[in-house]
Amino acid sequence: MIDLTNVTKTFASKTIFDDLNLHIDTGEMVAIMGPSGSGKSTLLNIIGLIDDFSSGTYEFDGVKNIKPNSRQANRTIREKISYIFQNFALIDDETVGQNLAIAQKYLKLNKAQRQKQIDVALQTVGLSGYADRKIFELSGGEQQRVAVARCLIKPSKLILADEPTGSLDGNNRSLILNELKNINRLGKTVIIVTHDPLVARECSRTIAIGSSSEN
């Protein structure tokens, strides 16, 4: 599904990573780890067609070198990729339900079906009854769980999660991690940037950025 060949990324004359080679199969659940500044989030953004690379080849789902911000990239993101961003990427002054409804934009569902889908997603992440709450009223951990709920709603082949458990306590970390594993069991590819070895241990494979090792 994902093939990066000799990919190099430079920014302001600084090399983030050089000649990176990476292959991830459909249906894998992979952790990306590495020290601060090693390019973990940059790599996730390249994989997710948000950021470009300087040289090399990137093939996603059989298509090579899709340019970020292009019509093809936007269509691919809309149809195949879901994100759980480190900053949540939620609209603060709208409700939880309104934020989740954005993920339903291209789904052919009636009003009752849309509401049921939102209710089920919120129940899954432990936020039943939160649909009418404003985002700014929620804690960081609750906002992270809304971001995961949004990911559950959008149909995608690839889930990209940047520190998805970083704002959560132990119980909620387990809840979100279990849900990501459930998504993976549906045949979806899940890639998680994390600093938490407990999260990495739950993945099928760990890729170490800034190191030659892989587990």
mmCIF file with all atom_site columns, C-alpha atoms in Angstrom:
data_model
loop_
_atom_site.group_PDB
_atom_site.id
_atom_site.type_symbol
_atom_site.label_atom_id
_atom_site.label_alt_id
_atom_site.label_comp_id
_atom_site.label_asym_id
_atom_site.label_entity_id
_atom_site.label_seq_id
_atom_site.pdbx_PDB_ins_code
_atom_site.Cartn_x
_atom_site.Cartn_y
_atom_site.Cartn_z
_atom_site.occupancy
_atom_site.B_iso_or_equiv
_atom_site.pdbx_formal_charge
_atom_site.auth_seq_id
_atom_site.auth_comp_id
_atom_site.auth_asym_id
_atom_site.auth_atom_id
_atom_site.pdbx_PDB_model_num
ATOM 1   C CA . MET A 1 1   ? 0.000   0.000  0.000  1.00 0.00 ? 1   MET A CA 1
ATOM 2   C CA . ILE A 1 2   ? 2.810   2.406  0.952  1.00 0.00 ? 2   ILE A CA 1
ATOM 3   C CA . ASP A 1 3   ? 6.259   2.444  -0.655 1.00 0.00 ? 3   ASP A CA 1
ATOM 4   C CA . LEU A 1 4   ? 8.850   5.147  -0.066 1.00 0.00 ? 4   LEU A CA 1
ATOM 5   C CA . THR A 1 5   ? 12.060  4.710  -2.049 1.00 0.00 ? 5   THR A CA 1
ATOM 6   C CA . ASN A 1 6   ? 15.165  6.828  -1.358 1.00 0.00 ? 6   ASN A CA 1
ATOM 7   C CA . VAL A 1 7   ? 12.982  9.635  0.003  1.00 0.00 ? 7   VAL A CA 1
ATOM 8   C CA . THR A 1 8   ? 14.806  12.702 1.256  1.00 0.00 ? 8   THR A CA 1
ATOM 9   C CA . LYS A 1 9   ? 13.224  15.666 3.020  1.00 0.00 ? 9   LYS A CA 1
ATOM 10  C CA . THR A 1 10  ? 15.051  18.945 3.539  1.00 0.00 ? 10  THR A CA 1
ATOM 11  C CA . PHE A 1 11  ? 13.726  22.132 5.084  1.00 0.00 ? 11  PHE A CA 1
ATOM 12  C CA . ALA A 1 12  ? 15.597  25.446 5.221  1.00 0.00 ? 12  ALA A CA 1
ATOM 13  C CA . SER A 1 13  ? 18.865  23.684 4.308  1.00 0.00 ? 13  SER A CA 1
ATOM 14  C CA . LYS A 1 14  ? 18.346  21.132 7.100  1.00 0.00 ? 14  LYS A CA 1
ATOM 15  C CA . THR A 1 15  ? 17.993  17.466 6.160  1.00 0.00 ? 15  THR A CA 1
ATOM 16  C CA . ILE A 1 16  ? 15.107  15.924 8.096  1.00 0.00 ? 16  ILE A CA 1
ATOM 17  C CA . PHE A 1 17  ? 15.750  12.436 6.731  1.00 0.00 ? 17  PHE A CA 1
ATOM 18  C CA . ASP A 1 18  ? 17.860  11.156 3.875  1.00 0.00 ? 18  ASP A CA 1
ATOM 19  C CA . ASP A 1 19  ? 17.324  8.241  1.440  1.00 0.00 ? 19  ASP A CA 1
ATOM 20  C CA . LEU A 1 20  ? 14.508  6.757  3.520  1.00 0.00 ? 20  LEU A CA 1
ATOM 21  C CA . ASN A 1 21  ? 13.119  3.423  2.330  1.00 0.00 ? 21  ASN A CA 1
ATOM 22  C CA . LEU A 1 22  ? 9.872   2.179  3.799  1.00 0.00 ? 22  LEU A CA 1
ATOM 23  C CA . HIS A 1 23  ? 7.246   -0.381 2.829  1.00 0.00 ? 23  HIS A CA 1
ATOM 24  C CA . ILE A 1 24  ? 3.942   -0.824 4.682  1.00 0.00 ? 24  ILE A CA 1
ATOM 25  C CA . ASP A 1 25  ? 1.425   -3.439 3.597  1.00 0.00 ? 25  ASP A CA 1
ATOM 26  C CA . THR A 1 26  ? -2.327  -3.043 3.553  1.00 0.00 ? 26  THR A CA 1
ATOM 27  C CA . GLY A 1 27  ? -3.752  -4.057 6.925  1.00 0.00 ? 27  GLY A CA 1
ATOM 28  C CA . GLU A 1 28  ? -0.626  -3.451 8.996  1.00 0.00 ? 28  GLU A CA 1
ATOM 29  C CA . MET A 1 29  ? -0.637  -1.551 12.286 1.00 0.00 ? 29  MET A CA 1
ATOM 30  C CA . VAL A 1 30  ? 2.717   0.211  12.524 1.00 0.00 ? 30  VAL A CA 1
ATOM 31  C CA . ALA A 1 31  ? 4.305   2.472  15.134 1.00 0.00 ? 31  ALA A CA 1
ATOM 32  C CA . ILE A 1 32  ? 6.807   5.184  14.227 1.00 0.00 ? 32  ILE A CA 1
ATOM 33  C CA . MET A 1 33  ? 9.166   6.181  17.027 1.00 0.00 ? 33  MET A CA 1
ATOM 34  C CA . GLY A 1 34  ? 12.209  8.394  17.301 1.00 0.00 ? 34  GLY A CA 1
ATOM 35  C CA . PRO A 1 35  ? 13.720  11.317 19.202 1.00 0.00 ? 35  PRO A CA 1
ATOM 36  C CA . SER A 1 36  ? 12.286  14.817 19.029 1.00 0.00 ? 36  SER A CA 1
ATOM 37  C CA . GLY A 1 37  ? 13.132  16.476 15.721 1.00 0.00 ? 37  GLY A CA 1
ATOM 38  C CA . SER A 1 38  ? 13.792  13.184 13.926 1.00 0.00 ? 38  SER A CA 1
ATOM 39  C CA . GLY A 1 39  ? 10.997  13.793 11.411 1.00 0.00 ? 39  GLY A CA 1
ATOM 40  C CA . LYS A 1 40  ? 8.276   11.434 12.684 1.00 0.00 ? 40  LYS A CA 1
ATOM 41  C CA . SER A 1 41  ? 5.406   13.856 12.127 1.00 0.00 ? 41  SER A CA 1
ATOM 42  C CA . THR A 1 42  ? 6.940   15.061 8.858  1.00 0.00 ? 42  THR A CA 1
ATOM 43  C CA . LEU A 1 43  ? 7.016   11.480 7.620  1.00 0.00 ? 43  LEU A CA 1
ATOM 44  C CA . LEU A 1 44  ? 3.377   11.023 8.637  1.00 0.00 ? 44  LEU A CA 1
ATOM 45  C CA . ASN A 1 45  ? 2.449   14.177 6.715  1.00 0.00 ? 45  ASN A CA 1
ATOM 46  C CA . ILE A 1 46  ? 4.277   12.945 3.617  1.00 0.00 ? 46  ILE A CA 1
ATOM 47  C CA . ILE A 1 47  ? 2.497   9.599  3.814  1.00 0.00 ? 47  ILE A CA 1
ATOM 48  C CA . GLY A 1 48  ? -0.803  11.466 4.249  1.00 0.00 ? 48  GLY A CA 1
ATOM 49  C CA . LEU A 1 49  ? -0.183  13.709 1.198  1.00 0.00 ? 49  LEU A CA 1
ATOM 50  C CA . ILE A 1 50  ? -0.104  16.861 3.306  1.00 0.00 ? 50  ILE A CA 1
ATOM 51  C CA . ASP A 1 51  ? 3.630   17.569 2.938  1.00 0.00 ? 51  ASP A CA 1
ATOM 52  C CA . ASP A 1 52  ? 5.929   17.095 -0.048 1.00 0.00 ? 52  ASP A CA 1
ATOM 53  C CA . PHE A 1 53  ? 9.379   15.500 -0.074 1.00 0.00 ? 53  PHE A CA 1
ATOM 54  C CA . SER A 1 54  ? 12.561  16.777 -1.714 1.00 0.00 ? 54  SER A CA 1
ATOM 55  C CA . SER A 1 55  ? 13.609  13.739 -3.720 1.00 0.00 ? 55  SER A CA 1
ATOM 56  C CA . GLY A 1 56  ? 12.854  10.044 -4.150 1.00 0.00 ? 56  GLY A CA 1
ATOM 57  C CA . THR A 1 57  ? 9.633   8.198  -4.949 1.00 0.00 ? 57  THR A CA 1
ATOM 58  C CA . TYR A 1 58  ? 6.455   7.701  -2.941 1.00 0.00 ? 58  TYR A CA 1
ATOM 59  C CA . GLU A 1 59  ? 3.824   5.260  -4.127 1.00 0.00 ? 59  GLU A CA 1
ATOM 60  C CA . PHE A 1 60  ? 0.471   5.226  -2.322 1.00 0.00 ? 60  PHE A CA 1
ATOM 61  C CA . ASP A 1 61  ? -2.108  2.592  -3.184 1.00 0.00 ? 61  ASP A CA 1
ATOM 62  C CA . GLY A 1 62  ? -0.558  2.006  -6.603 1.00 0.00 ? 62  GLY A CA 1
ATOM 63  C CA . VAL A 1 63  ? -0.122  5.677  -7.578 1.00 0.00 ? 63  VAL A CA 1
ATOM 64  C CA . LYS A 1 64  ? 3.299   7.359  -7.587 1.00 0.00 ? 64  LYS A CA 1
ATOM 65  C CA . ASN A 1 65  ? 4.247   10.842 -6.427 1.00 0.00 ? 65  ASN A CA 1
ATOM 66  C CA . ILE A 1 66  ? 0.836   12.418 -5.809 1.00 0.00 ? 66  ILE A CA 1
ATOM 67  C CA . LYS A 1 67  ? 1.463   16.126 -5.257 1.00 0.00 ? 67  LYS A CA 1
ATOM 68  C CA . PRO A 1 68  ? 0.091   17.632 -2.031 1.00 0.00 ? 68  PRO A CA 1
ATOM 69  C CA . ASN A 1 69  ? -2.724  20.165 -2.563 1.00 0.00 ? 69  ASN A CA 1
ATOM 70  C CA . SER A 1 70  ? -3.426  18.788 -6.028 1.00 0.00 ? 70  SER A CA 1
ATOM 71  C CA . ARG A 1 71  ? -6.882  17.685 -7.120 1.00 0.00 ? 71  ARG A CA 1
ATOM 72  C CA . GLN A 1 72  ? -5.674  14.079 -7.040 1.00 0.00 ? 72  GLN A CA 1
ATOM 73  C CA . ALA A 1 73  ? -4.319  14.480 -3.505 1.00 0.00 ? 73  ALA A CA 1
ATOM 74  C CA . ASN A 1 74  ? -7.540  16.052 -2.271 1.00 0.00 ? 74  ASN A CA 1
ATOM 75  C CA . ARG A 1 75  ? -9.617  13.249 -3.782 1.00 0.00 ? 75  ARG A CA 1
ATOM 76  C CA . THR A 1 76  ? -7.323  10.588 -2.342 1.00 0.00 ? 76  THR A CA 1
ATOM 77  C CA . ILE A 1 77  ? -7.486  12.147 1.128  1.00 0.00 ? 77  ILE A CA 1
ATOM 78  C CA . ARG A 1 78  ? -11.268 12.445 0.913  1.00 0.00 ? 78  ARG A CA 1
ATOM 79  C CA . GLU A 1 79  ? -11.758 8.828  -0.149 1.00 0.00 ? 79  GLU A CA 1
ATOM 80  C CA . LYS A 1 80  ? -8.906  6.908  1.463  1.00 0.00 ? 80  LYS A CA 1
ATOM 81  C CA . ILE A 1 81  ? -7.164  8.690  4.362  1.00 0.00 ? 81  ILE A CA 1
ATOM 82  C CA . SER A 1 82  ? -8.215  9.689  7.889  1.00 0.00 ? 82  SER A CA 1
ATOM 83  C CA . TYR A 1 83  ? -6.092  11.676 10.326 1.00 0.00 ? 83  TYR A CA 1
ATOM 84  C CA . ILE A 1 84  ? -5.886  11.970 14.085 1.00 0.00 ? 84  ILE A CA 1
ATOM 85  C CA . PHE A 1 85  ? -3.777  15.111 14.505 1.00 0.00 ? 85  PHE A CA 1
ATOM 86  C CA . GLN A 1 86  ? -1.709  15.972 17.551 1.00 0.00 ? 86  GLN A CA 1
ATOM 87  C CA . ASN A 1 87  ? -3.589  19.295 17.828 1.00 0.00 ? 87  ASN A CA 1
ATOM 88  C CA . PHE A 1 88  ? -6.943  17.485 17.224 1.00 0.00 ? 88  PHE A CA 1
ATOM 89  C CA . ALA A 1 89  ? -7.914  19.786 14.267 1.00 0.00 ? 89  ALA A CA 1
ATOM 90  C CA . LEU A 1 90  ? -11.377 20.429 15.710 1.00 0.00 ? 90  LEU A CA 1
ATOM 91  C CA . ILE A 1 91  ? -13.484 23.594 15.370 1.00 0.00 ? 91  ILE A CA 1
ATOM 92  C CA . ASP A 1 92  ? -13.581 25.028 18.890 1.00 0.00 ? 92  ASP A CA 1
ATOM 93  C CA . ASP A 1 93  ? -16.804 27.045 18.718 1.00 0.00 ? 93  ASP A CA 1
ATOM 94  C CA . GLU A 1 94  ? -18.875 24.276 17.130 1.00 0.00 ? 94  GLU A CA 1
ATOM 95  C CA . THR A 1 95  ? -20.401 21.287 18.852 1.00 0.00 ? 95  THR A CA 1
ATOM 96  C CA . VAL A 1 96  ? -19.014 17.790 18.954 1.00 0.00 ? 96  VAL A CA 1
ATOM 97  C CA . GLY A 1 97  ? -21.808 16.683 16.642 1.00 0.00 ? 97  GLY A CA 1
ATOM 98  C CA . GLN A 1 98  ? -21.083 19.445 14.135 1.00 0.00 ? 98  GLN A CA 1
ATOM 99  C CA . ASN A 1 99  ? -17.407 18.475 14.067 1.00 0.00 ? 99  ASN A CA 1
ATOM 100 C CA . LEU A 1 100 ? -18.245 14.831 13.485 1.00 0.00 ? 100 LEU A CA 1
ATOM 101 C CA . ALA A 1 101 ? -20.736 15.731 10.755 1.00 0.00 ? 101 ALA A CA 1
ATOM 102 C CA . ILE A 1 102 ? -17.844 17.079 8.676  1.00 0.00 ? 102 ILE A CA 1
ATOM 103 C CA . ALA A 1 103 ? -16.648 13.492 8.264  1.00 0.00 ? 103 ALA A CA 1
ATOM 104 C CA . GLN A 1 104 ? -20.068 12.577 6.852  1.00 0.00 ? 104 GLN A CA 1
ATOM 105 C CA . LYS A 1 105 ? -20.011 15.185 4.088  1.00 0.00 ? 105 LYS A CA 1
ATOM 106 C CA . TYR A 1 106 ? -19.651 12.696 1.238  1.00 0.00 ? 106 TYR A CA 1
ATOM 107 C CA . LEU A 1 107 ? -21.680 9.870  2.781  1.00 0.00 ? 107 LEU A CA 1
ATOM 108 C CA . LYS A 1 108 ? -25.104 9.089  1.334  1.00 0.00 ? 108 LYS A CA 1
ATOM 109 C CA . LEU A 1 109 ? -27.042 8.926  4.597  1.00 0.00 ? 109 LEU A CA 1
ATOM 110 C CA . ASN A 1 110 ? -30.335 10.430 5.717  1.00 0.00 ? 110 ASN A CA 1
ATOM 111 C CA . LYS A 1 111 ? -30.596 12.581 8.841  1.00 0.00 ? 111 LYS A CA 1
ATOM 112 C CA . ALA A 1 112 ? -31.514 9.694  11.157 1.00 0.00 ? 112 ALA A CA 1
ATOM 113 C CA . GLN A 1 113 ? -28.663 7.552  9.849  1.00 0.00 ? 113 GLN A CA 1
ATOM 114 C CA . ARG A 1 114 ? -26.187 10.399 10.299 1.00 0.00 ? 114 ARG A CA 1
ATOM 115 C CA . GLN A 1 115 ? -27.259 10.957 13.880 1.00 0.00 ? 115 GLN A CA 1
ATOM 116 C CA . LYS A 1 116 ? -27.093 7.260  14.696 1.00 0.00 ? 116 LYS A CA 1
ATOM 117 C CA . GLN A 1 117 ? -23.586 7.035  13.255 1.00 0.00 ? 117 GLN A CA 1
ATOM 118 C CA . ILE A 1 118 ? -22.471 9.970  15.416 1.00 0.00 ? 118 ILE A CA 1
ATOM 119 C CA . ASP A 1 119 ? -24.087 8.478  18.533 1.00 0.00 ? 119 ASP A CA 1
ATOM 120 C CA . VAL A 1 120 ? -22.410 5.087  17.965 1.00 0.00 ? 120 VAL A CA 1
ATOM 121 C CA . ALA A 1 121 ? -18.998 6.682  17.378 1.00 0.00 ? 121 ALA A CA 1
ATOM 122 C CA . LEU A 1 122 ? -19.276 8.743  20.573 1.00 0.00 ? 122 LEU A CA 1
ATOM 123 C CA . GLN A 1 123 ? -20.400 5.716  22.559 1.00 0.00 ? 123 GLN A CA 1
ATOM 124 C CA . THR A 1 124 ? -17.424 3.770  21.235 1.00 0.00 ? 124 THR A CA 1
ATOM 125 C CA . VAL A 1 125 ? -14.940 6.346  22.550 1.00 0.00 ? 125 VAL A CA 1
ATOM 126 C CA . GLY A 1 126 ? -16.764 6.785  25.866 1.00 0.00 ? 126 GLY A CA 1
ATOM 127 C CA . LEU A 1 127 ? -18.426 10.136 25.121 1.00 0.00 ? 127 LEU A CA 1
ATOM 128 C CA . SER A 1 128 ? -22.119 9.245  24.973 1.00 0.00 ? 128 SER A CA 1
ATOM 129 C CA . GLY A 1 129 ? -24.291 12.349 25.296 1.00 0.00 ? 129 GLY A CA 1
ATOM 130 C CA . TYR A 1 130 ? -21.541 14.757 24.204 1.00 0.00 ? 130 TYR A CA 1
ATOM 131 C CA . ALA A 1 131 ? -22.950 15.571 20.744 1.00 0.00 ? 131 ALA A CA 1
ATOM 132 C CA . ASP A 1 132 ? -24.271 19.007 21.798 1.00 0.00 ? 132 ASP A CA 1
ATOM 133 C CA . ARG A 1 133 ? -21.218 20.026 23.835 1.00 0.00 ? 133 ARG A CA 1
ATOM 134 C CA . LYS A 1 134 ? -18.966 22.726 22.420 1.00 0.00 ? 134 LYS A CA 1
ATOM 135 C CA . ILE A 1 135 ? -15.398 21.670 21.687 1.00 0.00 ? 135 ILE A CA 1
ATOM 136 C CA . PHE A 1 136 ? -13.933 24.466 23.830 1.00 0.00 ? 136 PHE A CA 1
ATOM 137 C CA . GLU A 1 137 ? -15.793 23.065 26.840 1.00 0.00 ? 137 GLU A CA 1
ATOM 138 C CA . LEU A 1 138 ? -13.932 19.743 26.639 1.00 0.00 ? 138 LEU A CA 1
ATOM 139 C CA . SER A 1 139 ? -10.658 18.685 28.202 1.00 0.00 ? 139 SER A CA 1
ATOM 140 C CA . GLY A 1 140 ? -7.690  17.838 26.014 1.00 0.00 ? 140 GLY A CA 1
ATOM 141 C CA . GLY A 1 141 ? -8.306  14.146 26.529 1.00 0.00 ? 141 GLY A CA 1
ATOM 142 C CA . GLU A 1 142 ? -11.967 14.481 25.570 1.00 0.00 ? 142 GLU A CA 1
ATOM 143 C CA . GLN A 1 143 ? -11.035 16.415 22.436 1.00 0.00 ? 143 GLN A CA 1
ATOM 144 C CA . GLN A 1 144 ? -8.608  13.659 21.481 1.00 0.00 ? 144 GLN A CA 1
ATOM 145 C CA . ARG A 1 145 ? -11.408 11.108 21.813 1.00 0.00 ? 145 ARG A CA 1
ATOM 146 C CA . VAL A 1 146 ? -13.649 13.253 19.568 1.00 0.00 ? 146 VAL A CA 1
ATOM 147 C CA . ALA A 1 147 ? -10.855 13.211 16.969 1.00 0.00 ? 147 ALA A CA 1
ATOM 148 C CA . VAL A 1 148 ? -10.819 9.401  17.135 1.00 0.00 ? 148 VAL A CA 1
ATOM 149 C CA . ALA A 1 149 ? -14.630 9.296  16.854 1.00 0.00 ? 149 ALA A CA 1
ATOM 150 C CA . ARG A 1 150 ? -14.386 11.414 13.691 1.00 0.00 ? 150 ARG A CA 1
ATOM 151 C CA . CYS A 1 151 ? -11.919 8.887  12.322 1.00 0.00 ? 151 CYS A CA 1
ATOM 152 C CA . LEU A 1 152 ? -14.407 6.077  13.009 1.00 0.00 ? 152 LEU A CA 1
ATOM 153 C CA . ILE A 1 153 ? -17.061 7.823  10.919 1.00 0.00 ? 153 ILE A CA 1
ATOM 154 C CA . LYS A 1 154 ? -15.042 8.558  7.801  1.00 0.00 ? 154 LYS A CA 1
ATOM 155 C CA . PRO A 1 155 ? -14.585 5.544  5.491  1.00 0.00 ? 155 PRO A CA 1
ATOM 156 C CA . SER A 1 156 ? -10.835 5.183  4.851  1.00 0.00 ? 156 SER A CA 1
ATOM 157 C CA . LYS A 1 157 ? -8.195  2.652  3.929  1.00 0.00 ? 157 LYS A CA 1
ATOM 158 C CA . LEU A 1 158 ? -5.468  4.408  5.916  1.00 0.00 ? 158 LEU A CA 1
ATOM 159 C CA . ILE A 1 159 ? -5.559  5.866  9.433  1.00 0.00 ? 159 ILE A CA 1
ATOM 160 C CA . LEU A 1 160 ? -2.722  8.224  10.399 1.00 0.00 ? 160 LEU A CA 1
ATOM 161 C CA . ALA A 1 161 ? -2.468  9.041  14.097 1.00 0.00 ? 161 ALA A CA 1
ATOM 162 C CA . ASP A 1 162 ? 0.018   11.553 15.531 1.00 0.00 ? 162 ASP A CA 1
ATOM 163 C CA . GLU A 1 163 ? 0.416   10.849 19.271 1.00 0.00 ? 163 GLU A CA 1
ATOM 164 C CA . PRO A 1 164 ? -3.234  9.715  19.595 1.00 0.00 ? 164 PRO A CA 1
ATOM 165 C CA . THR A 1 165 ? -2.850  8.816  23.284 1.00 0.00 ? 165 THR A CA 1
ATOM 166 C CA . GLY A 1 166 ? -0.599  11.699 24.300 1.00 0.00 ? 166 GLY A CA 1
ATOM 167 C CA . SER A 1 167 ? -3.303  13.639 26.184 1.00 0.00 ? 167 SER A CA 1
ATOM 168 C CA . LEU A 1 168 ? -4.950  10.635 27.823 1.00 0.00 ? 168 LEU A CA 1
ATOM 169 C CA . ASP A 1 169 ? -4.741  8.860  31.161 1.00 0.00 ? 169 ASP A CA 1
ATOM 170 C CA . GLY A 1 170 ? -4.154  5.113  31.362 1.00 0.00 ? 170 GLY A CA 1
ATOM 171 C CA . ASN A 1 171 ? -7.794  4.056  31.063 1.00 0.00 ? 171 ASN A CA 1
ATOM 172 C CA . ASN A 1 172 ? -8.558  6.314  28.111 1.00 0.00 ? 172 ASN A CA 1
ATOM 173 C CA . ARG A 1 173 ? -5.269  5.395  26.455 1.00 0.00 ? 173 ARG A CA 1
ATOM 174 C CA . SER A 1 174 ? -6.345  1.753  26.550 1.00 0.00 ? 174 SER A CA 1
ATOM 175 C CA . LEU A 1 175 ? -9.801  2.650  25.207 1.00 0.00 ? 175 LEU A CA 1
ATOM 176 C CA . ILE A 1 176 ? -8.422  4.553  22.214 1.00 0.00 ? 176 ILE A CA 1
ATOM 177 C CA . LEU A 1 177 ? -5.697  2.008  21.522 1.00 0.00 ? 177 LEU A CA 1
ATOM 178 C CA . ASN A 1 178 ? -8.233  -0.820 21.570 1.00 0.00 ? 178 ASN A CA 1
ATOM 179 C CA . GLU A 1 179 ? -10.415 1.101  19.127 1.00 0.00 ? 179 GLU A CA 1
ATOM 180 C CA . LEU A 1 180 ? -7.481  1.638  16.770 1.00 0.00 ? 180 LEU A CA 1
ATOM 181 C CA . LYS A 1 181 ? -6.800  -2.095 16.968 1.00 0.00 ? 181 LYS A CA 1
ATOM 182 C CA . ASN A 1 182 ? -10.461 -2.778 16.157 1.00 0.00 ? 182 ASN A CA 1
ATOM 183 C CA . ILE A 1 183 ? -10.182 -0.486 13.122 1.00 0.00 ? 183 ILE A CA 1
ATOM 184 C CA . ASN A 1 184 ? -7.068  -2.388 12.070 1.00 0.00 ? 184 ASN A CA 1
ATOM 185 C CA . ARG A 1 185 ? -8.919  -5.711 12.364 1.00 0.00 ? 185 ARG A CA 1
ATOM 186 C CA . LEU A 1 186 ? -11.328 -4.422 9.714  1.00 0.00 ? 186 LEU A CA 1
ATOM 187 C CA . GLY A 1 187 ? -8.412  -4.543 7.270  1.00 0.00 ? 187 GLY A CA 1
ATOM 188 C CA . LYS A 1 188 ? -7.487  -0.861 7.490  1.00 0.00 ? 188 LYS A CA 1
ATOM 189 C CA . THR A 1 189 ? -3.855  0.216  7.669  1.00 0.00 ? 189 THR A CA 1
ATOM 190 C CA . VAL A 1 190 ? -3.014  2.140  10.856 1.00 0.00 ? 190 VAL A CA 1
ATOM 191 C CA . ILE A 1 191 ? 0.184   4.170  11.320 1.00 0.00 ? 191 ILE A CA 1
ATOM 192 C CA . ILE A 1 192 ? 0.826   5.697  14.740 1.00 0.00 ? 192 ILE A CA 1
ATOM 193 C CA . VAL A 1 193 ? 3.503   8.232  15.657 1.00 0.00 ? 193 VAL A CA 1
ATOM 194 C CA . THR A 1 194 ? 4.164   7.728  19.350 1.00 0.00 ? 194 THR A CA 1
ATOM 195 C CA . HIS A 1 195 ? 6.767   8.217  22.062 1.00 0.00 ? 195 HIS A CA 1
ATOM 196 C CA . ASP A 1 196 ? 5.024   5.622  24.252 1.00 0.00 ? 196 ASP A CA 1
ATOM 197 C CA . PRO A 1 197 ? 6.609   2.146  24.152 1.00 0.00 ? 197 PRO A CA 1
ATOM 198 C CA . LEU A 1 198 ? 3.368   0.674  25.536 1.00 0.00 ? 198 LEU A CA 1
ATOM 199 C CA . VAL A 1 199 ? 1.534   1.901  22.448 1.00 0.00 ? 199 VAL A CA 1
ATOM 200 C CA . ALA A 1 200 ? 4.285   0.679  20.129 1.00 0.00 ? 200 ALA A CA 1
ATOM 201 C CA . ARG A 1 201 ? 4.161   -2.738 21.761 1.00 0.00 ? 201 ARG A CA 1
ATOM 202 C CA . GLU A 1 202 ? 0.545   -3.137 20.619 1.00 0.00 ? 202 GLU A CA 1
ATOM 203 C CA . CYS A 1 203 ? 1.520   -2.620 16.969 1.00 0.00 ? 203 CYS A CA 1
ATOM 204 C CA . SER A 1 204 ? 2.672   -5.342 14.611 1.00 0.00 ? 204 SER A CA 1
ATOM 205 C CA . ARG A 1 205 ? 5.875   -3.469 13.846 1.00 0.00 ? 205 ARG A CA 1
ATOM 206 C CA . THR A 1 206 ? 7.878   -0.467 15.051 1.00 0.00 ? 206 THR A CA 1
ATOM 207 C CA . ILE A 1 207 ? 9.842   1.765  12.696 1.00 0.00 ? 207 ILE A CA 1
ATOM 208 C CA . ALA A 1 208 ? 12.580  3.795  14.391 1.00 0.00 ? 208 ALA A CA 1
ATOM 209 C CA . ILE A 1 209 ? 13.261  7.140  12.691 1.00 0.00 ? 209 ILE A CA 1
ATOM 210 C CA . GLY A 1 210 ? 16.756  8.480  13.265 1.00 0.00 ? 210 GLY A CA 1
ATOM 211 C CA . SER A 1 211 ? 17.978  4.911  13.750 1.00 0.00 ? 211 SER A CA 1
ATOM 212 C CA . SER A 1 212 ? 18.554  1.940  11.504 1.00 0.00 ? 212 SER A CA 1
ATOM 213 C CA . SER A 1 213 ? 16.552  -0.391 13.728 1.00 0.00 ? 213 SER A CA 1
ATOM 214 C CA . GLU A 1 214 ? 13.116  -1.872 13.091 1.00 0.00 ? 214 GLU A CA 1
ATOM 215 C CA . ASN A 1 215 ? 11.145  -4.328 15.248 1.00 0.00 ? 215 ASN A CA 1
#
